Amino acid sequence: MSRFPGLELKQYAPPERGEAIGREDGALRVPDEPVVPYIEGDGVGRDITPAMRAVVDAAVQRAYGGTRRIAWWEIHAGEKAAGRFGCSLPEDSLTALKYFRIGIKGPLSTPVGEGFRSINVAFRQRLNLYACVRPVRWLEGVPAPVKRPQDVDMVIFRENTEDLYAGIEWESGTPECLKLRDFLREELGVRNIRDDAALGVKPMSPSATKRLVRLAVRYAMEHNRPSVTLVHKANIMKFTEGGFMKWGYEVALHEFGDVCITEKQLADEFGGVRPEGKIVVKDRIADSMLQQILLRPAEYSVLAMANLNGDYLSDALAASVGGLGLAPGVNMNDEIAFFEATHGTAPKHAGLDKANPGSLILSATLLLEHIGWKEAAETAVAAMERTIRDGAVTYDLARQREGSREVSCSAFAQAVVGNM
Ligand code: NAD
């Protein structure tokens, strides 16, 4: 009998070792040798993915002395898949992620001449990975533009499936665009559309907003976080962005009323001092939030926001602590968590053993945390911090920091392993 009942693959052979992660009573059931599907990625993916695997294997070995290990299983997407299977996103890769519930990927270049704009977007849509989660905090030794990068410790939950990013738009002057313009004018009485305007639609729903905020509040509860902040532009867009804020509060205060309190309650009922175990739910207007992350970062912890605001805020916050090269991320839903390097393929550096594997390594530590292997995650993060603090860094950080020693991608990974 197959070790993986129900796994139907057409292009790949199943994994040779390991067991699938299961689910029991809502929680993950993780075997001692879980199968972790991985996609090497295009461009610098071939440099950073082996570096990431080396660090993860060493951290798991160090933390559990050989009683646990990862059964890596390569699946394909991007250029490698196009060469082997004739398409950039083989169906088997989607099947694998659904079956094994987790995965990790290097960066993927955007295919030219295929039916979708971006493989990353295709993954999110096909697997309904509705939340993009980006923890952002500073690692000691990383050059940062702000004065107190150590105050930044936030986790952004960005809605992934709707808002202006749903891609519903019409080009200026096309018959469809003119038809929509006329419909809006004639049927709905809209007056302020210019004759030559291009048009876009911004769908935002209570259902998509609520599942995102639910995930954010649960995360805050599980990780003992003091607050969840809903970020929006409700002052300008009453029903979409305003809806986001309203539905967000509804989830927090109705579904999690025993732990969530508002800022007003905090002031009126608790004298401004948060009682242990309570989560303060706040909301901020997006432009003000862009100031807050620079001026008062210590006041924010978990943030939830719609797609467009999340795009801007994730990158701005990552830049404030030293840039995207080190930011980890995951796209997820209630069943699947797909971890990723958040930068692109950096084609100029591909295959030169130069790129910084930090983002992918930190994403892998999120994966370890996600499956409950906290000791291994902590081992890897601490060793990486020590390596950067000691000044052994890849070219991108070396050129920004005096007194550091430039090392290759693989040498950085070796140094991290040596620091465990
Ligand atoms: P990029 O992230 O590849 O590069 C931006 C800059 O950052 C470049 O100077 C690059 O050299 C540098 N850089 C990126 N990663 C680095 C690393 N690990 N170490 C050191 N330096 C690094 O973005 P881009 O140039 O806009 O895009 C290149 C390709 O990547 C495009 O095909 C794009 O579609 C794709 N892309 C993929 C993802 C993804 O898979 N998540 C994200 C962004 C872009």
Coordinates of C-alpha atoms and ligand atoms in Angstrom, one line a residue:
M1 CA 0.0 0.0 0.0
S2 CA 1.2 3.5 -0.7
R3 CA 2.7 5.4 2.2
F4 CA 0.7 8.4 1.0
P5 CA -2.9 7.2 0.5
G6 CA -4.9 9.5 -1.8
L7 CA -1.8 11.3 -3.2
E8 CA -2.3 11.3 -6.9
L9 CA 0.7 12.5 -8.9
K10 CA 0.9 12.5 -12.6
Q11 CA 4.4 14.0 -13.2
Y12 CA 6.4 13.3 -10.1
A13 CA 7.4 10.3 -8.1
P14 CA 6.2 10.5 -4.5
P15 CA 8.7 11.3 -1.7
E16 CA 11.2 8.5 -0.9
R17 CA 11.3 9.2 2.8
G18 CA 9.2 10.8 5.5
E19 CA 5.6 11.0 6.4
A20 CA 2.8 13.6 5.7
I21 CA 1.8 16.1 8.3
G22 CA -1.7 15.5 9.3
R23 CA -4.4 17.4 11.2
E24 CA -6.2 16.3 14.3
D25 CA -8.8 18.3 16.3
G26 CA -7.8 21.5 14.4
A27 CA -4.1 21.1 15.2
L28 CA -1.3 19.9 13.1
R29 CA 0.0 16.3 13.7
V30 CA 3.6 16.4 12.9
P31 CA 5.6 13.2 12.5
D32 CA 9.3 13.0 13.5
E33 CA 10.3 13.0 9.8
P34 CA 7.8 15.3 8.0
V35 CA 7.9 15.6 4.3
V36 CA 8.6 19.2 3.4
P37 CA 8.1 20.0 -0.3
Y38 CA 10.4 22.7 -1.6
I39 CA 10.8 24.7 -4.8
E40 CA 14.4 25.7 -5.4
G41 CA 13.4 28.8 -7.3
D42 CA 14.9 30.7 -10.3
G43 CA 17.9 32.9 -10.4
V44 CA 19.6 33.0 -7.0
G45 CA 17.2 30.3 -5.9
R46 CA 19.9 27.7 -6.8
D47 CA 22.3 29.5 -4.4
I48 CA 20.1 30.3 -1.4
T49 CA 17.9 27.1 -1.3
P50 CA 20.8 24.7 -0.6
A51 CA 22.1 27.2 2.0
M52 CA 18.7 27.3 3.7
R53 CA 18.5 23.5 3.8
A54 CA 22.0 23.2 5.3
V55 CA 21.0 25.6 8.1
V56 CA 17.7 24.0 8.8
D57 CA 19.1 20.5 8.9
A58 CA 21.9 21.5 11.2
A59 CA 19.4 23.4 13.5
V60 CA 17.1 20.3 13.7
Q61 CA 20.0 18.0 14.4
R62 CA 21.3 20.4 17.1
A63 CA 17.9 20.8 18.7
Y64 CA 16.8 17.1 18.7
G65 CA 20.0 15.1 18.4
G66 CA 18.9 13.0 15.5
T67 CA 15.4 12.1 16.8
R68 CA 13.8 14.4 14.3
R69 CA 14.7 15.4 10.7
I70 CA 13.1 17.0 7.7
A71 CA 12.4 14.8 4.7
W72 CA 13.0 17.3 1.9
W73 CA 11.2 16.6 -1.3
E74 CA 11.8 18.8 -4.3
I75 CA 8.8 19.9 -6.3
H76 CA 9.0 22.2 -9.3
A77 CA 7.8 25.6 -10.5
G78 CA 9.3 28.3 -12.6
E79 CA 12.1 27.9 -15.2
K80 CA 13.2 24.4 -14.0
A81 CA 9.6 23.2 -14.3
A82 CA 9.2 24.8 -17.7
G83 CA 12.3 22.9 -18.9
R84 CA 11.3 19.6 -17.5
F85 CA 7.5 19.5 -17.8
G86 CA 6.8 22.2 -20.4
C87 CA 4.9 24.4 -18.0
S88 CA 5.9 26.8 -15.2
L89 CA 3.4 25.5 -12.7
P90 CA 2.8 21.7 -12.9
E91 CA -0.4 20.5 -11.4
D92 CA 1.5 18.1 -9.2
S93 CA 3.1 21.0 -7.3
L94 CA -0.3 22.2 -6.3
T95 CA -1.4 18.7 -5.4
A96 CA 1.8 18.3 -3.3
L97 CA 1.2 21.5 -1.3
K98 CA -2.4 20.6 -0.6
Y99 CA -1.5 17.0 0.5
F100 CA 1.5 17.8 2.6
R101 CA 0.1 21.1 4.0
I102 CA 3.4 23.0 4.0
G103 CA 6.1 24.0 1.6
I104 CA 8.9 26.5 1.0
K105 CA 10.0 28.2 -2.1
G106 CA 12.8 30.3 -3.5
P107 CA 12.0 33.3 -5.8
L108 CA 10.3 32.7 -9.1
S109 CA 10.7 34.8 -12.3
T110 CA 7.6 35.9 -14.1
P111 CA 7.0 33.6 -17.2
V112 CA 6.7 35.3 -20.5
G113 CA 3.9 34.1 -22.8
E114 CA 1.9 31.9 -20.4
G115 CA -1.6 32.3 -19.3
F116 CA -0.8 34.0 -16.0
R117 CA 1.0 37.1 -15.0
S118 CA 3.0 35.7 -12.1
I119 CA 3.5 32.2 -10.7
N120 CA 3.4 33.6 -7.2
V121 CA 0.0 35.0 -7.8
A122 CA -1.1 31.8 -9.5
F123 CA -0.1 29.8 -6.4
R124 CA -2.0 32.1 -4.1
Q125 CA -5.1 32.0 -6.3
R126 CA -5.1 28.3 -7.1
L127 CA -4.5 27.3 -3.5
N128 CA -6.6 30.1 -2.0
L129 CA -3.8 31.3 0.2
Y130 CA -5.8 34.2 1.5
A131 CA -3.3 35.6 4.0
C132 CA 0.2 36.9 3.4
V133 CA 2.0 37.0 6.8
R134 CA 5.2 38.9 7.2
P135 CA 6.9 39.1 10.6
V136 CA 9.3 42.1 10.7
R137 CA 12.0 42.6 13.3
W138 CA 15.5 43.8 13.4
L139 CA 18.5 41.5 13.7
E140 CA 21.4 43.0 15.6
G141 CA 24.2 44.1 13.3
V142 CA 22.0 44.8 10.2
P143 CA 22.4 48.4 9.1
A144 CA 19.1 50.1 9.5
P145 CA 18.0 53.7 8.6
V146 CA 16.0 54.3 11.8
K147 CA 17.5 55.2 15.2
R148 CA 15.8 52.5 17.2
P149 CA 15.3 49.5 15.0
Q150 CA 15.2 47.3 18.1
D151 CA 11.7 48.7 18.8
V152 CA 10.3 47.1 15.7
D153 CA 8.7 43.7 16.3
M154 CA 5.5 43.4 14.2
V155 CA 3.7 40.8 12.3
I156 CA 1.7 41.9 9.3
F157 CA -1.4 40.0 8.1
R158 CA -2.2 41.1 4.6
E159 CA -5.4 40.0 2.8
N160 CA -4.3 38.3 -0.4
T161 CA -7.4 37.7 -2.6
E162 CA -9.3 40.9 -3.1
D163 CA -9.2 44.7 -3.0
L164 CA -7.8 46.6 -6.0
Y165 CA -5.4 43.6 -6.5
A166 CA -8.2 41.4 -7.7
G167 CA -7.2 42.8 -11.1
I168 CA -10.7 43.9 -12.2
E169 CA -10.0 46.9 -14.4
W170 CA -10.6 48.3 -17.9
E171 CA -8.3 50.3 -20.1
S172 CA -9.2 53.9 -20.9
G173 CA -11.2 54.3 -24.1
T174 CA -12.1 50.6 -24.6
P175 CA -15.7 49.7 -25.4
E176 CA -16.0 47.8 -22.1
C177 CA -14.7 50.8 -20.1
L178 CA -17.1 53.2 -21.9
K179 CA -19.9 50.8 -21.3
L180 CA -19.1 50.6 -17.6
R181 CA -18.7 54.4 -17.4
D182 CA -22.1 54.9 -19.0
F183 CA -23.7 52.3 -16.7
L184 CA -22.3 54.0 -13.6
R185 CA -23.5 57.4 -14.9
E186 CA -26.9 56.4 -16.1
E187 CA -28.0 53.6 -13.8
L188 CA -26.2 54.6 -10.6
G189 CA -26.1 58.4 -10.9
V190 CA -22.3 58.6 -10.6
R191 CA -21.2 62.0 -11.7
N192 CA -17.4 62.4 -11.1
I193 CA -16.0 60.1 -13.8
R194 CA -14.0 61.7 -16.5
D195 CA -14.9 60.7 -20.1
D196 CA -11.4 59.2 -20.7
A197 CA -11.0 57.5 -17.3
A198 CA -9.7 54.0 -17.0
L199 CA -11.8 52.1 -14.4
G200 CA -11.0 49.6 -11.7
V201 CA -13.2 47.8 -9.1
K202 CA -12.2 47.4 -5.5
P203 CA -14.1 44.4 -4.0
M204 CA -13.8 43.9 -0.3
S205 CA -16.0 41.5 1.6
P206 CA -16.9 40.8 5.2
S207 CA -16.2 37.1 4.6
A208 CA -12.6 37.6 3.3
T209 CA -11.9 40.3 5.9
K210 CA -13.2 38.3 8.8
R211 CA -11.2 35.2 8.0
L212 CA -8.0 37.3 7.8
V213 CA -8.7 39.1 11.1
R214 CA -9.6 35.8 12.7
L215 CA -6.2 34.5 11.7
A216 CA -4.4 37.6 13.0
V217 CA -6.2 37.5 16.4
R218 CA -5.6 33.8 16.8
Y219 CA -1.9 34.4 16.0
A220 CA -1.8 37.2 18.7
M221 CA -3.4 34.8 21.2
E222 CA -1.0 31.9 20.5
H223 CA 2.1 34.1 20.5
N224 CA 1.1 36.2 23.5
R225 CA 1.0 39.4 21.5
P226 CA -0.4 42.6 23.2
S227 CA -2.3 44.1 20.4
V228 CA -3.9 43.8 17.0
T229 CA -4.2 46.9 14.8
L230 CA -6.6 47.2 11.9
V231 CA -5.1 49.4 9.2
H232 CA -7.4 51.0 6.7
K233 CA -8.5 54.2 4.8
A234 CA -12.0 54.3 6.2
N235 CA -11.8 58.1 6.2
I236 CA -11.9 58.1 2.4
M237 CA -13.5 54.9 1.3
K238 CA -16.4 54.3 3.7
F239 CA -17.8 51.0 2.5
T240 CA -14.7 49.1 1.4
E241 CA -12.0 50.3 3.8
G242 CA -14.6 51.4 6.4
G243 CA -16.1 47.9 6.0
F244 CA -12.7 46.3 6.7
M245 CA -12.4 48.2 10.0
K246 CA -16.0 47.5 11.0
W247 CA -15.8 43.7 10.1
G248 CA -12.4 43.5 11.8
Y249 CA -13.8 44.9 15.1
E250 CA -16.8 42.6 14.8
V251 CA -14.6 39.5 14.6
A252 CA -12.3 40.7 17.5
L253 CA -15.0 41.8 19.8
H254 CA -17.8 39.3 19.1
E255 CA -15.8 36.1 18.4
F256 CA -12.9 36.8 20.7
G257 CA -14.7 39.0 23.2
D258 CA -13.2 37.2 26.2
V259 CA -9.7 38.3 25.3
C260 CA -10.0 41.4 23.0
I261 CA -10.6 44.9 24.4
T262 CA -10.8 48.2 22.6
E263 CA -8.4 51.2 23.3
K264 CA -11.4 53.0 24.9
Q265 CA -11.9 50.1 27.3
L266 CA -8.2 50.0 28.0
A267 CA -8.4 53.7 29.1
D268 CA -11.8 53.7 30.8
E269 CA -11.9 50.3 32.5
F270 CA -8.2 49.5 33.0
G271 CA -6.6 52.8 33.6
G272 CA -4.5 52.4 30.5
V273 CA -2.7 49.3 31.8
R274 CA -3.3 46.2 29.7
P275 CA -4.3 43.3 31.9
E276 CA -2.2 40.1 31.4
G277 CA -3.7 38.0 28.6
K278 CA -5.9 40.7 27.1
I279 CA -5.3 41.8 23.5
V280 CA -5.9 45.5 22.7
V281 CA -7.7 46.0 19.3
K282 CA -6.8 49.3 17.7
D283 CA -7.3 50.8 14.3
R284 CA -5.2 53.3 12.4
I285 CA -5.5 55.1 9.1
A286 CA -3.0 53.8 6.6
D287 CA -1.1 57.0 6.0
S288 CA -0.8 57.6 9.8
M289 CA 0.4 54.0 10.2
L290 CA 3.3 54.7 7.8
Q291 CA 4.3 57.5 10.3
Q292 CA 3.7 55.3 13.3
I293 CA 6.0 52.6 12.2
L294 CA 8.8 55.1 12.1
L295 CA 7.9 57.2 15.1
R296 CA 6.3 54.8 17.6
P297 CA 7.0 51.3 16.4
A298 CA 7.1 49.9 20.0
E299 CA 3.3 50.5 20.3
Y300 CA 2.4 48.0 17.6
S301 CA 2.5 44.3 17.4
V302 CA 0.2 42.4 15.1
L303 CA -1.3 44.4 12.2
A304 CA -4.1 43.3 9.9
M305 CA -4.9 45.0 6.6
A306 CA -6.3 44.8 3.1
N307 CA -4.2 43.9 0.1
L308 CA -2.9 47.3 -1.2
N309 CA -2.2 48.8 2.2
G310 CA -0.4 45.6 3.1
D311 CA 1.8 45.8 0.1
Y312 CA 3.0 49.2 0.9
L313 CA 3.3 48.7 4.6
S314 CA 5.1 45.3 4.5
D315 CA 7.9 46.7 2.3
A316 CA 8.2 50.1 4.2
L317 CA 8.4 48.3 7.5
A318 CA 11.0 45.8 6.2
A319 CA 13.1 48.7 4.9
S320 CA 13.0 50.4 8.3
V321 CA 14.9 47.5 9.8
G322 CA 17.4 46.9 7.0
G323 CA 15.6 46.0 3.9
L324 CA 13.8 43.2 2.1
G325 CA 16.8 41.0 1.6
L326 CA 16.2 39.6 5.1
A327 CA 12.4 39.7 5.4
P328 CA 10.7 36.3 5.8
G329 CA 7.1 35.6 4.7
V330 CA 4.4 33.0 4.3
N331 CA 1.2 32.8 2.2
M332 CA -1.3 30.7 4.0
N333 CA -4.9 29.6 4.6
D334 CA -6.4 27.4 7.3
E335 CA -4.9 24.3 5.7
I336 CA -1.7 25.2 3.9
A337 CA 1.3 27.3 4.8
F338 CA 3.7 28.1 1.9
F339 CA 6.8 29.9 3.1
E340 CA 8.9 32.0 0.8
A341 CA 11.9 34.3 0.2
T342 CA 10.3 37.7 -0.1
H343 CA 12.8 39.1 -2.6
G344 CA 13.0 38.3 -6.4
T345 CA 15.3 36.2 -8.4
A346 CA 18.2 38.8 -8.6
P347 CA 19.2 37.4 -12.0
K348 CA 22.5 39.4 -12.0
H349 CA 23.8 37.3 -9.1
A350 CA 22.3 33.9 -10.1
G351 CA 24.7 31.0 -9.7
L352 CA 27.5 33.2 -8.3
D353 CA 27.2 32.0 -4.7
K354 CA 26.9 35.6 -3.7
A355 CA 23.2 36.2 -2.8
N356 CA 22.0 36.6 0.8
P357 CA 20.1 33.5 1.9
G358 CA 18.8 35.3 5.0
S359 CA 15.2 35.8 3.9
L360 CA 14.8 32.2 2.9
I361 CA 16.5 31.0 6.1
L362 CA 14.2 33.1 8.3
S363 CA 11.2 31.9 6.3
A364 CA 12.3 28.4 7.1
T365 CA 12.5 29.2 10.8
L366 CA 8.8 30.3 10.5
L367 CA 8.1 26.9 9.0
L368 CA 9.8 25.2 11.9
E369 CA 7.8 27.3 14.3
H370 CA 4.6 26.5 12.4
I371 CA 5.1 22.8 12.8
G372 CA 5.9 23.3 16.5
W373 CA 9.7 22.7 16.3
K374 CA 10.4 25.9 18.2
E375 CA 13.8 24.8 19.6
A376 CA 15.1 24.3 16.1
A377 CA 13.7 27.6 14.9
E378 CA 15.3 29.4 17.9
T379 CA 18.7 27.7 17.3
A380 CA 18.8 28.8 13.7
V381 CA 17.7 32.4 14.4
A382 CA 20.2 32.8 17.3
A383 CA 23.0 31.4 15.1
M384 CA 22.1 33.7 12.3
E385 CA 22.0 36.7 14.6
R386 CA 25.4 35.8 16.0
T387 CA 26.9 35.5 12.5
I388 CA 25.6 38.9 11.4
R389 CA 26.7 40.5 14.7
D390 CA 30.2 39.0 14.3
G391 CA 30.3 40.7 10.9
A392 CA 30.3 37.8 8.5
V393 CA 27.8 38.9 5.9
T394 CA 27.0 38.6 2.2
Y395 CA 27.9 41.4 -0.2
D396 CA 24.6 43.3 0.1
L397 CA 25.1 43.9 3.8
A398 CA 28.9 44.1 3.7
R399 CA 28.8 47.2 1.4
Q400 CA 26.6 49.0 3.9
R401 CA 28.5 48.2 7.0
E402 CA 32.0 49.2 7.9
G403 CA 34.2 46.5 9.5
S404 CA 32.2 43.6 8.2
R405 CA 33.7 40.7 6.3
E406 CA 32.1 39.8 3.0
V407 CA 31.4 36.1 2.7
S408 CA 29.7 34.0 0.0
C409 CA 26.2 32.6 0.2
S410 CA 27.4 29.1 1.1
A411 CA 30.1 30.4 3.5
F412 CA 27.4 32.5 5.3
A413 CA 25.3 29.3 5.8
Q414 CA 28.4 27.5 7.0
A415 CA 29.2 30.3 9.5
V416 CA 25.6 30.1 10.7
V417 CA 25.9 26.3 11.2
G418 CA 29.2 26.9 13.0
N419 CA 27.5 29.3 15.4
M420 CA 24.9 26.9 16.6
Ligands
NAD1 P1 14.8 41.4 -7.0 O1 14.3 41.2 -5.6 O2 15.2 40.2 -7.7 O3 16.0 42.4 -7.0 C1 16.0 43.7 -6.4 C2 17.4 44.1 -5.9 O4 17.7 43.3 -4.7 C3 18.5 43.7 -6.9 O5 19.5 44.7 -6.8 C4 19.0 42.4 -6.4 O6 20.3 42.1 -6.8 C5 18.8 42.5 -4.9 N1 18.6 41.2 -4.3 C6 17.4 40.5 -4.3 N2 17.6 39.4 -3.6 C7 18.8 39.4 -3.1 C8 19.5 38.5 -2.2 N3 19.0 37.3 -1.8 N4 20.8 38.8 -1.9 C9 21.3 39.9 -2.3 N5 20.7 40.8 -3.1 C10 19.5 40.6 -3.5 O7 13.6 42.1 -7.7 P2 13.4 42.5 -9.3 O8 14.7 42.8 -9.9 O9 12.3 43.5 -9.3 O10 12.8 41.1 -9.9 C11 13.6 40.1 -10.6 C12 12.7 38.9 -10.9 O11 12.2 38.4 -9.7 C13 11.5 39.3 -11.8 O12 11.3 38.2 -12.7 C14 10.4 39.3 -10.8 O13 9.1 39.0 -11.4 C15 10.8 38.2 -9.8 N6 10.2 38.4 -8.4 C16 9.9 37.3 -7.8 C17 9.4 37.4 -6.5 C18 9.0 36.1 -5.8 O14 9.2 35.1 -6.3 N7 8.5 36.2 -4.6 C19 9.4 38.6 -5.8 C20 9.8 39.8 -6.5 C21 10.2 39.7 -7.8

